Amino acid sequence: EKTNVAPKGGQHPEWDDEFRFPVYADPGKDRANRTLEVACYKQESKAEDVLLGKGTVDIEETLKTGEFDDWVQLETSAGARGELYLEMTFYANSPPP
């Protein structure tokens, strides 16, 4: 999924988009279903969009507590590129244990 473009966002773009993703059970398999990757791009009109930075979030703790509200470090192969503030809420389909 992706947000709408923040035209003239400059150094401090803001988004307030909501996305919903299913989170599948992970019975003893690899942790592929427990990592969220976020990335920021600069939109180019006549060329491919430019990656500004990307980061990953381990959502295992969010699945237990129900909430995530923190900064995510963004990086490229050239190093650190800033941070993205991310809020997540997890709602389980089953009743609590």
Coordinates of N, CA and C in Angstrom, one line a residue:
E1 N 0.8 -1.2 0.0 CA 0.0 0.0 0.0 C 0.9 1.2 0.0
K2 N 0.3 2.3 -0.4 CA 1.1 3.6 -0.4 C 0.2 4.7 -0.1
T3 N 0.8 5.8 0.5 CA 0.0 7.0 0.9 C -0.1 7.8 -0.4
N4 N -0.9 8.9 -0.3 CA -1.0 9.9 -1.3 C 0.3 10.7 -1.3
V5 N 0.6 11.2 -2.4 CA 1.9 12.1 -2.5 C 1.6 13.3 -1.7
A6 N 2.7 13.7 -0.9 CA 2.6 15.0 -0.2 C 3.3 16.1 -1.0
P7 N 2.5 16.8 -1.9 CA 3.1 17.8 -2.8 C 3.8 18.9 -1.9
K8 N 5.0 19.2 -2.3 CA 5.7 20.3 -1.6 C 5.9 19.9 -0.1
G9 N 6.1 18.7 0.2 CA 6.2 18.2 1.6 C 7.6 18.7 2.1
G10 N 8.5 18.9 1.3 CA 9.8 19.4 1.8 C 10.5 18.5 2.8
Q11 N 11.1 19.1 3.8 CA 11.8 18.3 4.8 C 10.9 17.7 5.8
H12 N 9.7 18.2 5.9 CA 8.7 17.7 6.9 C 7.4 17.3 6.3
P13 N 7.3 16.3 5.4 CA 6.0 16.0 4.9 C 5.1 15.3 6.0
E14 N 3.8 15.4 5.8 CA 2.9 14.8 6.7 C 1.9 14.0 6.0
W15 N 1.6 12.8 6.5 CA 0.6 11.9 6.0 C -0.3 11.5 7.1
D16 N -1.6 11.3 6.8 CA -2.5 10.8 7.9 C -3.4 9.8 7.2
D17 N -2.8 8.7 6.7 CA -3.5 7.7 5.9 C -3.7 6.5 6.8
E18 N -4.8 5.7 6.6 CA -5.0 4.5 7.3 C -5.0 3.3 6.4
F19 N -4.3 2.3 6.8 CA -4.2 1.0 6.0 C -4.6 -0.1 6.9
R20 N -5.2 -1.1 6.3 CA -5.5 -2.3 7.1 C -4.9 -3.5 6.4
F21 N -4.1 -4.3 7.1 CA -3.5 -5.5 6.6 C -3.8 -6.7 7.4
P22 N -4.1 -7.9 6.8 CA -4.3 -9.1 7.5 C -2.9 -9.5 8.1
V23 N -2.9 -10.1 9.3 CA -1.7 -10.7 9.9 C -2.0 -12.1 10.1
Y24 N -1.2 -13.0 9.4 CA -1.5 -14.4 9.4 C -0.7 -15.1 10.5
A25 N -1.3 -16.2 11.0 CA -0.6 -17.0 12.0 C 0.7 -17.5 11.5
D26 N 1.7 -17.6 12.4 CA 3.0 -18.0 12.0 C 3.5 -19.1 12.9
P27 N 2.9 -20.3 12.7 CA 3.2 -21.4 13.6 C 4.6 -22.0 13.4
G28 N 5.6 -21.5 14.0 CA 6.9 -22.0 14.0 C 7.7 -21.8 12.7
K29 N 7.1 -21.0 11.7 CA 7.8 -20.8 10.5 C 8.8 -19.6 10.6
D30 N 9.4 -19.2 9.5 CA 10.2 -18.0 9.6 C 9.4 -16.8 10.0
R31 N 10.0 -15.7 10.2 CA 9.4 -14.5 10.8 C 8.9 -13.6 9.7
A32 N 8.6 -14.1 8.5 CA 8.2 -13.3 7.3 C 6.9 -12.5 7.6
N33 N 6.0 -13.1 8.4 CA 4.8 -12.5 8.7 C 4.8 -11.6 10.0
R34 N 6.0 -11.3 10.4 CA 6.2 -10.5 11.7 C 7.1 -9.3 11.4
T35 N 7.2 -8.9 10.2 CA 8.1 -7.7 9.8 C 7.3 -6.8 8.9
L36 N 7.3 -5.5 9.2 CA 6.6 -4.5 8.4 C 7.7 -3.7 7.8
E37 N 7.8 -3.5 6.5 CA 8.8 -2.6 5.9 C 8.1 -1.4 5.4
V38 N 8.7 -0.2 5.7 CA 8.2 1.1 5.3 C 9.3 1.7 4.5
A39 N 8.9 2.5 3.5 CA 9.8 3.2 2.6 C 9.2 4.6 2.2
C40 N 10.1 5.5 2.0 CA 9.7 6.9 1.5 C 10.4 7.1 0.2
Y41 N 9.7 7.6 -0.7 CA 10.2 7.9 -2.1 C 9.9 9.4 -2.4
K42 N 10.8 9.9 -3.3 CA 10.5 11.2 -3.9 C 9.9 11.0 -5.2
Q43 N 8.8 11.6 -5.5 CA 8.1 11.3 -6.8 C 8.8 12.2 -7.9
E44 N 9.1 11.5 -8.9 CA 9.7 12.2 -10.1 C 8.7 12.1 -11.2
S45 N 8.5 13.2 -12.0 CA 7.5 13.3 -13.0 C 8.0 12.6 -14.3
K46 N 9.3 12.7 -14.6 CA 9.8 12.1 -15.9 C 10.8 11.0 -15.7
A47 N 10.9 10.4 -14.5 CA 11.8 9.3 -14.3 C 11.2 8.5 -13.2
E48 N 11.9 7.4 -12.8 CA 11.5 6.6 -11.7 C 11.6 7.3 -10.4
D49 N 10.7 7.0 -9.5 CA 10.7 7.6 -8.2 C 12.0 7.3 -7.5
V50 N 12.5 8.2 -6.6 CA 13.8 8.0 -6.0 C 13.6 7.6 -4.5
L51 N 14.2 6.5 -4.1 CA 14.1 6.0 -2.7 C 14.8 6.9 -1.8
L52 N 14.1 7.5 -0.8 CA 14.8 8.4 0.2 C 15.3 7.6 1.3
G53 N 14.6 6.5 1.7 CA 15.0 5.6 2.8 C 13.9 4.6 3.1
K54 N 14.4 3.5 3.7 CA 13.4 2.5 4.1 C 13.9 1.9 5.5
G55 N 12.9 1.4 6.2 CA 13.2 0.8 7.5 C 12.2 -0.4 7.7
T56 N 12.5 -1.2 8.8 CA 11.7 -2.3 9.1 C 11.2 -2.2 10.6
V57 N 10.1 -2.8 10.8 CA 9.5 -2.8 12.2 C 9.2 -4.2 12.5
D58 N 9.7 -4.8 13.6 CA 9.3 -6.1 14.1 C 7.9 -5.9 14.8
I59 N 6.9 -6.5 14.3 CA 5.5 -6.3 14.8 C 5.1 -7.3 15.9
E60 N 6.1 -8.2 16.3 CA 5.8 -9.2 17.3 C 5.2 -8.6 18.6
E61 N 5.9 -7.6 19.1 CA 5.4 -6.9 20.3 C 4.1 -6.2 20.1
T62 N 3.9 -5.6 19.0 CA 2.6 -5.0 18.6 C 1.5 -5.9 18.7
L63 N 1.7 -7.2 18.2 CA 0.7 -8.2 18.3 C 0.3 -8.6 19.7
K64 N 1.2 -8.4 20.6 CA 1.0 -8.7 22.0 C 0.3 -7.5 22.8
T65 N 0.8 -6.3 22.5 CA 0.3 -5.1 23.2 C -0.8 -4.5 22.5
G66 N -0.9 -4.6 21.2 CA -2.0 -4.0 20.4 C -1.7 -2.7 19.9
E67 N -0.5 -2.1 20.3 CA -0.2 -0.7 19.8 C 1.3 -0.6 19.5
F68 N 1.6 0.3 18.5 CA 3.0 0.7 18.2 C 2.9 2.2 17.9
D69 N 3.8 3.0 18.5 CA 3.7 4.4 18.4 C 5.2 4.9 18.6
D70 N 5.9 5.0 17.5 CA 7.4 5.3 17.7 C 8.0 5.7 16.3
W71 N 9.2 6.1 16.4 CA 10.0 6.5 15.2 C 10.7 5.3 14.6
V72 N 10.7 5.3 13.3 CA 11.3 4.2 12.5 C 12.5 4.8 11.8
Q73 N 13.7 4.3 12.0 CA 14.9 4.8 11.3 C 14.8 4.4 9.9
L74 N 15.0 5.4 9.0 CA 15.1 5.1 7.5 C 16.5 5.1 7.1
E75 N 16.9 4.2 6.2 CA 18.2 4.1 5.7 C 18.3 3.7 4.2
T76 N 19.4 4.0 3.6 CA 19.7 3.4 2.2 C 21.0 2.8 2.3
S77 N 21.5 2.3 1.2 CA 22.9 1.7 1.2 C 23.9 2.8 1.6
A78 N 23.6 4.0 1.4 CA 24.5 5.1 1.8 C 24.5 5.5 3.2
G79 N 23.6 4.9 4.0 CA 23.5 5.2 5.5 C 22.2 5.7 5.9
A80 N 22.2 6.3 7.1 CA 20.9 6.8 7.7 C 20.4 8.0 6.9
R81 N 19.0 8.0 6.8 CA 18.4 9.0 6.0 C 17.2 9.7 6.7
G82 N 17.1 9.5 8.0 CA 16.1 10.2 8.7 C 15.2 9.2 9.4
E83 N 14.0 9.7 9.9 CA 13.1 8.9 10.6 C 11.7 9.1 10.1
L84 N 10.8 8.1 10.3 CA 9.4 8.2 10.0 C 8.6 7.9 11.3
Y85 N 7.7 8.7 11.6 CA 6.8 8.5 12.8 C 5.7 7.6 12.4
L86 N 5.5 6.5 13.1 CA 4.5 5.5 12.7 C 3.6 5.1 13.9
E87 N 2.3 5.0 13.7 CA 1.4 4.6 14.7 C 0.7 3.3 14.1
M88 N 0.6 2.3 14.9 CA -0.1 1.1 14.5 C -1.0 0.6 15.6
T89 N -2.1 0.0 15.2 CA -3.0 -0.7 16.2 C -3.3 -2.0 15.7
F90 N -3.2 -3.1 16.5 CA -3.6 -4.4 16.1 C -4.9 -4.8 16.8
Y91 N -5.8 -5.3 15.9 CA -7.1 -5.9 16.4 C -7.1 -7.3 16.1
A92 N -7.2 -8.2 17.1 CA -7.3 -9.6 16.8 C -8.7 -10.1 16.4
N93 N -8.8 -11.1 15.5 CA -10.1 -11.6 15.2 C -10.7 -12.5 16.2
S94 N -9.8 -13.1 17.0 CA -10.2 -14.0 18.0 C -10.3 -13.4 19.4
P95 N -11.1 -14.0 20.3 CA -11.2 -13.4 21.7 C -9.8 -13.5 22.4
P96 N -9.6 -12.6 23.4 CA -8.3 -12.6 24.1 C -8.1 -14.0 24.8
P97 N -6.9 -14.4 25.0 CA -6.6 -15.6 25.8 C -7.0 -15.6 27.2

